[in-house]
């Protein structure tokens, strides 16, 4: 429970078995980040808890929380992603917001500034989902196209380039014929599933993490081997 990320009102104690998050909420979705956790209640509210040094809890403070604290702004949410030190979510009106550490422009506002509360991601797309990684963020829009932004080391944005930083959603992931269904931005690589269930990964390929049978870094989506039909990749 370091950094109070467990949400049971304590800090500093590990838990060897599932421990109830306090507050009496009914949760539809929970996402665990590096030092914080966020979830969506059945009332489409987002609550976050844990470390808040980089303002990743989105409650307009830098105060660590040992139990869920509602994100500022009064939005209704359909999805949430807790990243390394920032968070992002999509509202029920299909708008994307991010908050927390703005390093490498990963919040999608066109600058490197951190935010203490949800701020609208630029470019006005209609979003289906969003995923917060370490130094980059990715999302899928209503047309089943994927965009990534932030730091592009080793091609983790998937647009075929090594541009150092992309400050907003304009790095379009190389198209796959059938379009994208889901995407996850990890520490230094990205993976996604197409609408027909194929899995692709790109970015850093140390230790074979891209699943293509090599250790070659990739700047564009590369098919995960094995012939499986994937429901999701995380």
JSON list of C-alpha atoms in Angstrom, two decimals:
[
{"chain": "A", "resi": 1, "resn": "UNK", "atom": "CA", "xyz": [0.00, 0.00, 0.00]},
{"chain": "A", "resi": 2, "resn": "UNK", "atom": "CA", "xyz": [2.95, 2.35, -0.57]},
{"chain": "A", "resi": 3, "resn": "UNK", "atom": "CA", "xyz": [1.73, 5.81, -1.60]},
{"chain": "A", "resi": 4, "resn": "UNK", "atom": "CA", "xyz": [-1.76, 4.75, -0.39]},
{"chain": "A", "resi": 5, "resn": "UNK", "atom": "CA", "xyz": [-2.47, 3.28, -3.81]},
{"chain": "A", "resi": 6, "resn": "UNK", "atom": "CA", "xyz": [-4.59, 0.41, -2.37]},
{"chain": "A", "resi": 7, "resn": "UNK", "atom": "CA", "xyz": [-7.38, 2.79, -1.33]},
{"chain": "A", "resi": 8, "resn": "UNK", "atom": "CA", "xyz": [-8.19, 1.20, 2.02]},
{"chain": "A", "resi": 9, "resn": "UNK", "atom": "CA", "xyz": [-7.39, 4.28, 4.08]},
{"chain": "A", "resi": 10, "resn": "UNK", "atom": "CA", "xyz": [-3.86, 3.20, 5.00]},
{"chain": "A", "resi": 11, "resn": "UNK", "atom": "CA", "xyz": [-0.33, 3.58, 3.62]},
{"chain": "A", "resi": 12, "resn": "UNK", "atom": "CA", "xyz": [2.93, 1.70, 3.87]},
{"chain": "A", "resi": 13, "resn": "UNK", "atom": "CA", "xyz": [1.53, -1.82, 4.28]},
{"chain": "A", "resi": 14, "resn": "UNK", "atom": "CA", "xyz": [1.41, -4.39, 1.51]},
{"chain": "A", "resi": 15, "resn": "UNK", "atom": "CA", "xyz": [-1.69, -6.57, 1.19]},
{"chain": "A", "resi": 16, "resn": "UNK", "atom": "CA", "xyz": [-1.30, -10.31, 0.41]},
{"chain": "A", "resi": 17, "resn": "UNK", "atom": "CA", "xyz": [-4.96, -10.70, -0.48]},
{"chain": "A", "resi": 18, "resn": "UNK", "atom": "CA", "xyz": [-7.71, -8.53, -2.04]},
{"chain": "A", "resi": 19, "resn": "UNK", "atom": "CA", "xyz": [-8.59, -5.58, 0.18]},
{"chain": "A", "resi": 20, "resn": "UNK", "atom": "CA", "xyz": [-11.80, -3.57, -0.17]},
{"chain": "A", "resi": 21, "resn": "UNK", "atom": "CA", "xyz": [-11.45, -0.01, -1.46]},
{"chain": "A", "resi": 22, "resn": "UNK", "atom": "CA", "xyz": [-13.25, 2.12, 1.10]},
{"chain": "A", "resi": 23, "resn": "UNK", "atom": "CA", "xyz": [-16.00, 4.64, 0.40]},
{"chain": "A", "resi": 24, "resn": "UNK", "atom": "CA", "xyz": [-18.96, 2.40, -0.38]},
{"chain": "A", "resi": 25, "resn": "UNK", "atom": "CA", "xyz": [-18.80, 3.01, -4.12]},
{"chain": "A", "resi": 26, "resn": "UNK", "atom": "CA", "xyz": [-20.04, 0.64, -6.80]},
{"chain": "A", "resi": 27, "resn": "UNK", "atom": "CA", "xyz": [-17.31, 0.46, -9.42]},
{"chain": "A", "resi": 28, "resn": "UNK", "atom": "CA", "xyz": [-17.66, -0.19, -13.12]},
{"chain": "A", "resi": 29, "resn": "UNK", "atom": "CA", "xyz": [-13.95, 0.00, -13.95]},
{"chain": "A", "resi": 30, "resn": "UNK", "atom": "CA", "xyz": [-10.63, 0.38, -12.10]},
{"chain": "A", "resi": 31, "resn": "UNK", "atom": "CA", "xyz": [-7.24, 1.23, -13.60]},
{"chain": "A", "resi": 32, "resn": "UNK", "atom": "CA", "xyz": [-3.94, 0.88, -11.72]},
{"chain": "A", "resi": 33, "resn": "UNK", "atom": "CA", "xyz": [-1.02, 3.21, -12.44]},
{"chain": "A", "resi": 34, "resn": "UNK", "atom": "CA", "xyz": [2.51, 3.31, -11.00]},
{"chain": "A", "resi": 35, "resn": "UNK", "atom": "CA", "xyz": [1.74, 5.02, -7.71]},
{"chain": "A", "resi": 36, "resn": "UNK", "atom": "CA", "xyz": [-1.95, 5.80, -8.02]},
{"chain": "A", "resi": 37, "resn": "UNK", "atom": "CA", "xyz": [-5.24, 4.17, -8.94]},
{"chain": "A", "resi": 38, "resn": "UNK", "atom": "CA", "xyz": [-8.42, 5.50, -10.56]},
{"chain": "A", "resi": 39, "resn": "UNK", "atom": "CA", "xyz": [-11.87, 4.07, -11.10]},
{"chain": "A", "resi": 40, "resn": "UNK", "atom": "CA", "xyz": [-15.30, 4.90, -12.50]},
{"chain": "A", "resi": 41, "resn": "UNK", "atom": "CA", "xyz": [-18.34, 4.50, -10.30]},
{"chain": "A", "resi": 42, "resn": "UNK", "atom": "CA", "xyz": [-21.75, 3.40, -11.51]},
{"chain": "A", "resi": 43, "resn": "UNK", "atom": "CA", "xyz": [-22.71, 7.09, -11.45]},
{"chain": "A", "resi": 44, "resn": "UNK", "atom": "CA", "xyz": [-20.02, 7.81, -14.10]},
{"chain": "A", "resi": 45, "resn": "UNK", "atom": "CA", "xyz": [-17.86, 9.69, -11.60]},
{"chain": "A", "resi": 46, "resn": "UNK", "atom": "CA", "xyz": [-14.09, 9.17, -11.48]},
{"chain": "A", "resi": 47, "resn": "UNK", "atom": "CA", "xyz": [-12.36, 8.70, -8.15]},
{"chain": "A", "resi": 48, "resn": "UNK", "atom": "CA", "xyz": [-8.58, 8.47, -7.78]},
{"chain": "A", "resi": 49, "resn": "UNK", "atom": "CA", "xyz": [-6.30, 7.69, -4.84]},
{"chain": "A", "resi": 50, "resn": "UNK", "atom": "CA", "xyz": [-2.61, 7.24, -4.04]},
{"chain": "A", "resi": 51, "resn": "UNK", "atom": "CA", "xyz": [0.36, 9.46, -4.80]},
{"chain": "A", "resi": 52, "resn": "UNK", "atom": "CA", "xyz": [-0.51, 12.95, -6.02]},
{"chain": "A", "resi": 53, "resn": "UNK", "atom": "CA", "xyz": [2.92, 14.56, -6.33]},
{"chain": "A", "resi": 54, "resn": "UNK", "atom": "CA", "xyz": [2.42, 15.16, -10.05]},
{"chain": "A", "resi": 55, "resn": "UNK", "atom": "CA", "xyz": [-1.28, 16.01, -9.59]},
{"chain": "A", "resi": 56, "resn": "UNK", "atom": "CA", "xyz": [-2.24, 12.72, -11.21]},
{"chain": "A", "resi": 57, "resn": "UNK", "atom": "CA", "xyz": [-5.34, 12.36, -9.01]},
{"chain": "A", "resi": 58, "resn": "UNK", "atom": "CA", "xyz": [-6.98, 15.30, -10.75]},
{"chain": "A", "resi": 59, "resn": "UNK", "atom": "CA", "xyz": [-8.61, 16.72, -7.60]},
{"chain": "A", "resi": 60, "resn": "UNK", "atom": "CA", "xyz": [-7.02, 20.18, -7.98]},
{"chain": "A", "resi": 61, "resn": "UNK", "atom": "CA", "xyz": [-4.50, 19.48, -5.17]},
{"chain": "A", "resi": 62, "resn": "UNK", "atom": "CA", "xyz": [-1.13, 17.79, -4.65]},
{"chain": "A", "resi": 63, "resn": "UNK", "atom": "CA", "xyz": [-2.34, 15.95, -1.55]},
{"chain": "A", "resi": 64, "resn": "UNK", "atom": "CA", "xyz": [-1.82, 12.18, -1.33]},
{"chain": "A", "resi": 65, "resn": "UNK", "atom": "CA", "xyz": [-5.11, 10.31, -0.81]},
{"chain": "A", "resi": 66, "resn": "UNK", "atom": "CA", "xyz": [-5.56, 6.97, 0.95]},
{"chain": "A", "resi": 67, "resn": "UNK", "atom": "CA", "xyz": [-9.14, 6.61, -0.26]},
{"chain": "A", "resi": 68, "resn": "UNK", "atom": "CA", "xyz": [-11.02, 7.62, -3.43]},
{"chain": "A", "resi": 69, "resn": "UNK", "atom": "CA", "xyz": [-11.29, 11.35, -4.08]},
{"chain": "A", "resi": 70, "resn": "UNK", "atom": "CA", "xyz": [-13.47, 12.57, -6.94]},
{"chain": "A", "resi": 71, "resn": "UNK", "atom": "CA", "xyz": [-11.75, 14.14, -9.92]},
{"chain": "A", "resi": 72, "resn": "UNK", "atom": "CA", "xyz": [-12.53, 17.83, -10.42]},
{"chain": "A", "resi": 73, "resn": "UNK", "atom": "CA", "xyz": [-14.71, 19.20, -13.19]},
{"chain": "A", "resi": 74, "resn": "UNK", "atom": "CA", "xyz": [-18.04, 17.44, -12.75]},
{"chain": "A", "resi": 75, "resn": "UNK", "atom": "CA", "xyz": [-17.72, 15.39, -15.95]},
{"chain": "A", "resi": 76, "resn": "UNK", "atom": "CA", "xyz": [-19.50, 12.10, -16.58]},
{"chain": "A", "resi": 77, "resn": "UNK", "atom": "CA", "xyz": [-16.98, 9.44, -17.60]},
{"chain": "A", "resi": 78, "resn": "UNK", "atom": "CA", "xyz": [-17.10, 6.28, -19.67]},
{"chain": "A", "resi": 79, "resn": "UNK", "atom": "CA", "xyz": [-13.44, 5.19, -19.39]},
{"chain": "A", "resi": 80, "resn": "UNK", "atom": "CA", "xyz": [-10.33, 5.98, -17.34]},
{"chain": "A", "resi": 81, "resn": "UNK", "atom": "CA", "xyz": [-6.63, 5.15, -17.60]},
{"chain": "A", "resi": 82, "resn": "UNK", "atom": "CA", "xyz": [-4.11, 5.65, -14.78]},
{"chain": "A", "resi": 83, "resn": "UNK", "atom": "CA", "xyz": [-0.61, 5.95, -16.22]},
{"chain": "A", "resi": 84, "resn": "UNK", "atom": "CA", "xyz": [2.88, 6.28, -14.78]},
{"chain": "A", "resi": 85, "resn": "UNK", "atom": "CA", "xyz": [2.35, 9.77, -13.38]},
{"chain": "A", "resi": 86, "resn": "UNK", "atom": "CA", "xyz": [-0.60, 11.10, -15.35]},
{"chain": "A", "resi": 87, "resn": "UNK", "atom": "CA", "xyz": [-4.19, 10.05, -15.97]},
{"chain": "A", "resi": 88, "resn": "UNK", "atom": "CA", "xyz": [-6.57, 10.31, -18.91]},
{"chain": "A", "resi": 89, "resn": "UNK", "atom": "CA", "xyz": [-10.23, 9.55, -19.49]},
{"chain": "A", "resi": 90, "resn": "UNK", "atom": "CA", "xyz": [-13.04, 9.75, -22.00]},
{"chain": "A", "resi": 91, "resn": "UNK", "atom": "CA", "xyz": [-16.36, 11.33, -21.02]},
{"chain": "A", "resi": 92, "resn": "UNK", "atom": "CA", "xyz": [-19.80, 10.07, -21.94]},
{"chain": "A", "resi": 93, "resn": "UNK", "atom": "CA", "xyz": [-19.84, 12.81, -24.59]},
{"chain": "A", "resi": 94, "resn": "UNK", "atom": "CA", "xyz": [-16.70, 11.23, -26.16]},
{"chain": "A", "resi": 95, "resn": "UNK", "atom": "CA", "xyz": [-14.29, 14.00, -25.21]},
{"chain": "A", "resi": 96, "resn": "UNK", "atom": "CA", "xyz": [-10.79, 13.11, -23.97]},
{"chain": "A", "resi": 97, "resn": "UNK", "atom": "CA", "xyz": [-9.19, 14.76, -20.93]},
{"chain": "A", "resi": 98, "resn": "UNK", "atom": "CA", "xyz": [-5.79, 14.28, -19.28]},
{"chain": "A", "resi": 99, "resn": "UNK", "atom": "CA", "xyz": [-4.15, 15.57, -16.09]},
{"chain": "A", "resi": 100, "resn": "UNK", "atom": "CA", "xyz": [-0.99, 15.11, -14.05]},
{"chain": "A", "resi": 101, "resn": "UNK", "atom": "CA", "xyz": [2.64, 15.32, -15.18]},
{"chain": "A", "resi": 102, "resn": "UNK", "atom": "CA", "xyz": [2.89, 17.12, -18.52]},
{"chain": "A", "resi": 103, "resn": "UNK", "atom": "CA", "xyz": [6.46, 16.00, -19.28]},
{"chain": "A", "resi": 104, "resn": "UNK", "atom": "CA", "xyz": [7.12, 15.31, -22.98]},
{"chain": "A", "resi": 105, "resn": "UNK", "atom": "CA", "xyz": [3.72, 16.85, -23.90]},
{"chain": "A", "resi": 106, "resn": "UNK", "atom": "CA", "xyz": [2.01, 13.57, -23.08]},
{"chain": "A", "resi": 107, "resn": "UNK", "atom": "CA", "xyz": [-1.17, 15.31, -21.83]},
{"chain": "A", "resi": 108, "resn": "UNK", "atom": "CA", "xyz": [-1.99, 16.40, -25.39]},
{"chain": "A", "resi": 109, "resn": "UNK", "atom": "CA", "xyz": [-2.35, 20.15, -24.78]},
{"chain": "A", "resi": 110, "resn": "UNK", "atom": "CA", "xyz": [0.55, 21.26, -26.99]},
{"chain": "A", "resi": 111, "resn": "UNK", "atom": "CA", "xyz": [2.85, 22.11, -24.06]},
{"chain": "A", "resi": 112, "resn": "UNK", "atom": "CA", "xyz": [4.82, 20.46, -21.25]},
{"chain": "A", "resi": 113, "resn": "UNK", "atom": "CA", "xyz": [2.84, 21.96, -18.39]},
{"chain": "A", "resi": 114, "resn": "UNK", "atom": "CA", "xyz": [1.36, 19.77, -15.66]},
{"chain": "A", "resi": 115, "resn": "UNK", "atom": "CA", "xyz": [-2.35, 20.03, -14.86]},
{"chain": "A", "resi": 116, "resn": "UNK", "atom": "CA", "xyz": [-4.09, 19.60, -11.49]},
{"chain": "A", "resi": 117, "resn": "UNK", "atom": "CA", "xyz": [-7.51, 18.90, -13.01]},
{"chain": "A", "resi": 118, "resn": "UNK", "atom": "CA", "xyz": [-8.84, 17.35, -16.23]},
{"chain": "A", "resi": 119, "resn": "UNK", "atom": "CA", "xyz": [-8.06, 19.48, -19.27]},
{"chain": "A", "resi": 120, "resn": "UNK", "atom": "CA", "xyz": [-9.43, 18.84, -22.76]},
{"chain": "A", "resi": 121, "resn": "UNK", "atom": "CA", "xyz": [-7.07, 17.07, -25.18]},
{"chain": "A", "resi": 122, "resn": "UNK", "atom": "CA", "xyz": [-6.55, 19.19, -28.29]},
{"chain": "A", "resi": 123, "resn": "UNK", "atom": "CA", "xyz": [-7.74, 18.60, -31.87]},
{"chain": "A", "resi": 124, "resn": "UNK", "atom": "CA", "xyz": [-11.42, 17.92, -31.23]},
{"chain": "A", "resi": 125, "resn": "UNK", "atom": "CA", "xyz": [-11.70, 14.25, -32.13]},
{"chain": "A", "resi": 126, "resn": "UNK", "atom": "CA", "xyz": [-14.60, 12.05, -31.08]},
{"chain": "A", "resi": 127, "resn": "UNK", "atom": "CA", "xyz": [-12.88, 9.51, -28.83]},
{"chain": "A", "resi": 128, "resn": "UNK", "atom": "CA", "xyz": [-13.70, 5.87, -28.15]},
{"chain": "A", "resi": 129, "resn": "UNK", "atom": "CA", "xyz": [-10.86, 5.18, -25.70]},
{"chain": "A", "resi": 130, "resn": "UNK", "atom": "CA", "xyz": [-7.58, 6.54, -24.34]},
{"chain": "A", "resi": 131, "resn": "UNK", "atom": "CA", "xyz": [-4.55, 4.99, -22.64]},
{"chain": "A", "resi": 132, "resn": "UNK", "atom": "CA", "xyz": [-1.92, 6.75, -20.49]},
{"chain": "A", "resi": 133, "resn": "UNK", "atom": "CA", "xyz": [1.60, 5.27, -20.61]},
{"chain": "A", "resi": 134, "resn": "UNK", "atom": "CA", "xyz": [4.92, 6.51, -19.20]},
{"chain": "A", "resi": 135, "resn": "UNK", "atom": "CA", "xyz": [6.03, 9.25, -21.59]},
{"chain": "A", "resi": 136, "resn": "UNK", "atom": "CA", "xyz": [3.27, 8.93, -24.17]},
{"chain": "A", "resi": 137, "resn": "UNK", "atom": "CA", "xyz": [-0.49, 8.60, -24.54]},
{"chain": "A", "resi": 138, "resn": "UNK", "atom": "CA", "xyz": [-2.61, 6.92, -27.22]},
{"chain": "A", "resi": 139, "resn": "UNK", "atom": "CA", "xyz": [-6.28, 6.78, -28.10]},
{"chain": "A", "resi": 140, "resn": "UNK", "atom": "CA", "xyz": [-8.78, 5.54, -30.65]},
{"chain": "A", "resi": 141, "resn": "UNK", "atom": "CA", "xyz": [-11.28, 7.87, -32.32]},
{"chain": "A", "resi": 142, "resn": "UNK", "atom": "CA", "xyz": [-14.76, 7.13, -33.65]},
{"chain": "A", "resi": 143, "resn": "UNK", "atom": "CA", "xyz": [-13.45, 6.32, -37.14]},
{"chain": "A", "resi": 144, "resn": "UNK", "atom": "CA", "xyz": [-11.39, 3.42, -35.67]},
{"chain": "A", "resi": 145, "resn": "UNK", "atom": "CA", "xyz": [-8.16, 5.35, -36.30]},
{"chain": "A", "resi": 146, "resn": "UNK", "atom": "CA", "xyz": [-5.52, 5.53, -33.58]},
{"chain": "A", "resi": 147, "resn": "UNK", "atom": "CA", "xyz": [-3.43, 8.54, -32.52]},
{"chain": "A", "resi": 148, "resn": "UNK", "atom": "CA", "xyz": [-0.50, 8.81, -30.13]},
{"chain": "A", "resi": 149, "resn": "UNK", "atom": "CA", "xyz": [1.36, 11.79, -28.68]},
{"chain": "A", "resi": 150, "resn": "UNK", "atom": "CA", "xyz": [4.22, 12.60, -26.34]},
{"chain": "A", "resi": 151, "resn": "UNK", "atom": "CA", "xyz": [7.73, 11.17, -26.47]},
{"chain": "A", "resi": 152, "resn": "UNK", "atom": "CA", "xyz": [8.49, 9.09, -29.57]},
{"chain": "A", "resi": 153, "resn": "UNK", "atom": "CA", "xyz": [11.69, 7.30, -28.53]},
{"chain": "A", "resi": 154, "resn": "UNK", "atom": "CA", "xyz": [12.18, 4.09, -30.54]},
{"chain": "A", "resi": 155, "resn": "UNK", "atom": "CA", "xyz": [9.00, 4.75, -32.50]},
{"chain": "A", "resi": 156, "resn": "UNK", "atom": "CA", "xyz": [6.49, 4.13, -29.72]},
{"chain": "A", "resi": 157, "resn": "UNK", "atom": "CA", "xyz": [3.96, 6.52, -31.34]},
{"chain": "A", "resi": 158, "resn": "UNK", "atom": "CA", "xyz": [3.61, 4.13, -34.29]},
{"chain": "A", "resi": 159, "resn": "UNK", "atom": "CA", "xyz": [3.58, 6.71, -37.10]},
{"chain": "A", "resi": 160, "resn": "UNK", "atom": "CA", "xyz": [6.73, 5.44, -38.80]},
{"chain": "A", "resi": 161, "resn": "UNK", "atom": "CA", "xyz": [8.98, 8.24, -37.51]},
{"chain": "A", "resi": 162, "resn": "UNK", "atom": "CA", "xyz": [11.42, 9.01, -34.73]},
{"chain": "A", "resi": 163, "resn": "UNK", "atom": "CA", "xyz": [10.17, 12.56, -34.17]},
{"chain": "A", "resi": 164, "resn": "UNK", "atom": "CA", "xyz": [11.35, 13.39, -30.66]},
{"chain": "A", "resi": 165, "resn": "UNK", "atom": "CA", "xyz": [8.08, 14.75, -29.26]},
{"chain": "A", "resi": 166, "resn": "UNK", "atom": "CA", "xyz": [4.55, 15.16, -30.61]},
{"chain": "A", "resi": 167, "resn": "UNK", "atom": "CA", "xyz": [2.66, 17.66, -28.42]},
{"chain": "A", "resi": 168, "resn": "UNK", "atom": "CA", "xyz": [-0.93, 16.77, -29.32]},
{"chain": "A", "resi": 169, "resn": "UNK", "atom": "CA", "xyz": [-2.94, 14.02, -31.12]},
{"chain": "A", "resi": 170, "resn": "UNK", "atom": "CA", "xyz": [-1.53, 14.39, -34.62]},
{"chain": "A", "resi": 171, "resn": "UNK", "atom": "CA", "xyz": [0.78, 11.37, -34.80]},
{"chain": "A", "resi": 172, "resn": "UNK", "atom": "CA", "xyz": [-1.56, 8.97, -36.53]},
{"chain": "A", "resi": 173, "resn": "UNK", "atom": "CA", "xyz": [-0.71, 5.32, -36.01]},
{"chain": "A", "resi": 174, "resn": "UNK", "atom": "CA", "xyz": [-0.10, 3.65, -39.36]},
{"chain": "A", "resi": 175, "resn": "UNK", "atom": "CA", "xyz": [-3.47, 2.41, -40.63]},
{"chain": "A", "resi": 176, "resn": "UNK", "atom": "CA", "xyz": [-4.44, -1.25, -40.56]},
{"chain": "A", "resi": 177, "resn": "UNK", "atom": "CA", "xyz": [-7.04, -2.24, -43.13]},
{"chain": "A", "resi": 178, "resn": "UNK", "atom": "CA", "xyz": [-9.77, -3.20, -40.66]},
{"chain": "A", "resi": 179, "resn": "UNK", "atom": "CA", "xyz": [-9.24, -0.38, -38.17]},
{"chain": "A", "resi": 180, "resn": "UNK", "atom": "CA", "xyz": [-8.43, -0.37, -34.46]},
{"chain": "A", "resi": 181, "resn": "UNK", "atom": "CA", "xyz": [-10.60, -1.65, -31.61]},
{"chain": "A", "resi": 182, "resn": "UNK", "atom": "CA", "xyz": [-8.42, -1.05, -28.52]},
{"chain": "A", "resi": 183, "resn": "UNK", "atom": "CA", "xyz": [-4.98, 0.33, -27.66]},
{"chain": "A", "resi": 184, "resn": "UNK", "atom": "CA", "xyz": [-2.67, 0.41, -24.64]},
{"chain": "A", "resi": 185, "resn": "UNK", "atom": "CA", "xyz": [0.33, 2.69, -24.12]},
{"chain": "A", "resi": 186, "resn": "UNK", "atom": "CA", "xyz": [2.94, 1.01, -21.93]},
{"chain": "A", "resi": 187, "resn": "UNK", "atom": "CA", "xyz": [6.28, 2.18, -20.50]},
{"chain": "A", "resi": 188, "resn": "UNK", "atom": "CA", "xyz": [8.18, 2.29, -23.82]},
{"chain": "A", "resi": 189, "resn": "UNK", "atom": "CA", "xyz": [6.02, 0.45, -26.31]},
{"chain": "A", "resi": 190, "resn": "UNK", "atom": "CA", "xyz": [2.42, 0.30, -27.49]},
{"chain": "A", "resi": 191, "resn": "UNK", "atom": "CA", "xyz": [0.05, -2.53, -28.42]},
{"chain": "A", "resi": 192, "resn": "UNK", "atom": "CA", "xyz": [-3.35, -2.53, -30.08]},
{"chain": "A", "resi": 193, "resn": "UNK", "atom": "CA", "xyz": [-6.05, -4.90, -31.29]},
{"chain": "A", "resi": 194, "resn": "UNK", "atom": "CA", "xyz": [-7.86, -4.52, -34.61]},
{"chain": "A", "resi": 195, "resn": "UNK", "atom": "CA", "xyz": [-11.61, -4.85, -35.05]},
{"chain": "A", "resi": 196, "resn": "UNK", "atom": "CA", "xyz": [-11.08, -8.40, -36.37]},
{"chain": "A", "resi": 197, "resn": "UNK", "atom": "CA", "xyz": [-8.96, -9.43, -33.39]},
{"chain": "A", "resi": 198, "resn": "UNK", "atom": "CA", "xyz": [-5.39, -9.18, -34.67]},
{"chain": "A", "resi": 199, "resn": "UNK", "atom": "CA", "xyz": [-2.76, -7.97, -32.20]},
{"chain": "A", "resi": 200, "resn": "UNK", "atom": "CA", "xyz": [-0.05, -5.47, -33.16]},
{"chain": "A", "resi": 201, "resn": "UNK", "atom": "CA", "xyz": [2.76, -3.87, -31.15]},
{"chain": "A", "resi": 202, "resn": "UNK", "atom": "CA", "xyz": [5.44, -1.25, -31.80]},
{"chain": "A", "resi": 203, "resn": "UNK", "atom": "CA", "xyz": [8.16, 0.72, -30.04]},
{"chain": "A", "resi": 204, "resn": "UNK", "atom": "CA", "xyz": [10.94, -0.68, -27.83]},
{"chain": "A", "resi": 205, "resn": "UNK", "atom": "CA", "xyz": [11.39, -4.43, -28.35]},
{"chain": "A", "resi": 206, "resn": "UNK", "atom": "CA", "xyz": [13.83, -5.32, -25.57]},
{"chain": "A", "resi": 207, "resn": "UNK", "atom": "CA", "xyz": [13.24, -8.85, -24.25]},
{"chain": "A", "resi": 208, "resn": "UNK", "atom": "CA", "xyz": [10.87, -9.57, -27.13]},
{"chain": "A", "resi": 209, "resn": "UNK", "atom": "CA", "xyz": [8.03, -7.52, -25.68]},
{"chain": "A", "resi": 210, "resn": "UNK", "atom": "CA", "xyz": [6.48, -6.83, -29.10]},
{"chain": "A", "resi": 211, "resn": "UNK", "atom": "CA", "xyz": [5.77, -10.53, -29.68]},
{"chain": "A", "resi": 212, "resn": "UNK", "atom": "CA", "xyz": [7.07, -10.59, -33.27]},
{"chain": "A", "resi": 213, "resn": "UNK", "atom": "CA", "xyz": [9.85, -13.12, -32.66]},
{"chain": "A", "resi": 214, "resn": "UNK", "atom": "CA", "xyz": [12.64, -10.51, -32.73]},
{"chain": "A", "resi": 215, "resn": "UNK", "atom": "CA", "xyz": [14.25, -7.88, -30.52]},
{"chain": "A", "resi": 216, "resn": "UNK", "atom": "CA", "xyz": [14.13, -5.19, -33.23]},
{"chain": "A", "resi": 217, "resn": "UNK", "atom": "CA", "xyz": [12.53, -1.88, -32.28]},
{"chain": "A", "resi": 218, "resn": "UNK", "atom": "CA", "xyz": [9.55, -0.98, -34.50]},
{"chain": "A", "resi": 219, "resn": "UNK", "atom": "CA", "xyz": [8.21, 2.41, -35.60]},
{"chain": "A", "resi": 220, "resn": "UNK", "atom": "CA", "xyz": [5.03, 0.97, -37.11]},
{"chain": "A", "resi": 221, "resn": "UNK", "atom": "CA", "xyz": [2.52, -1.69, -35.98]},
{"chain": "A", "resi": 222, "resn": "UNK", "atom": "CA", "xyz": [4.00, -5.19, -36.24]},
{"chain": "A", "resi": 223, "resn": "UNK", "atom": "CA", "xyz": [1.83, -8.31, -36.06]},
{"chain": "A", "resi": 224, "resn": "UNK", "atom": "CA", "xyz": [2.02, -10.38, -32.88]},
{"chain": "A", "resi": 225, "resn": "UNK", "atom": "CA", "xyz": [2.89, -13.91, -33.93]},
{"chain": "A", "resi": 226, "resn": "UNK", "atom": "CA", "xyz": [0.90, -17.06, -33.17]},
{"chain": "A", "resi": 227, "resn": "UNK", "atom": "CA", "xyz": [-2.25, -16.67, -35.23]},
{"chain": "A", "resi": 228, "resn": "UNK", "atom": "CA", "xyz": [-4.39, -15.85, -32.19]},
{"chain": "A", "resi": 229, "resn": "UNK", "atom": "CA", "xyz": [-7.60, -13.84, -32.21]},
{"chain": "A", "resi": 230, "resn": "UNK", "atom": "CA", "xyz": [-7.29, -11.27, -29.45]},
{"chain": "A", "resi": 231, "resn": "UNK", "atom": "CA", "xyz": [-10.06, -9.70, -27.39]},
{"chain": "A", "resi": 232, "resn": "UNK", "atom": "CA", "xyz": [-7.67, -7.20, -25.79]},
{"chain": "A", "resi": 233, "resn": "UNK", "atom": "CA", "xyz": [-4.01, -6.62, -24.95]},
{"chain": "A", "resi": 234, "resn": "UNK", "atom": "CA", "xyz": [-2.85, -4.96, -21.74]}
]
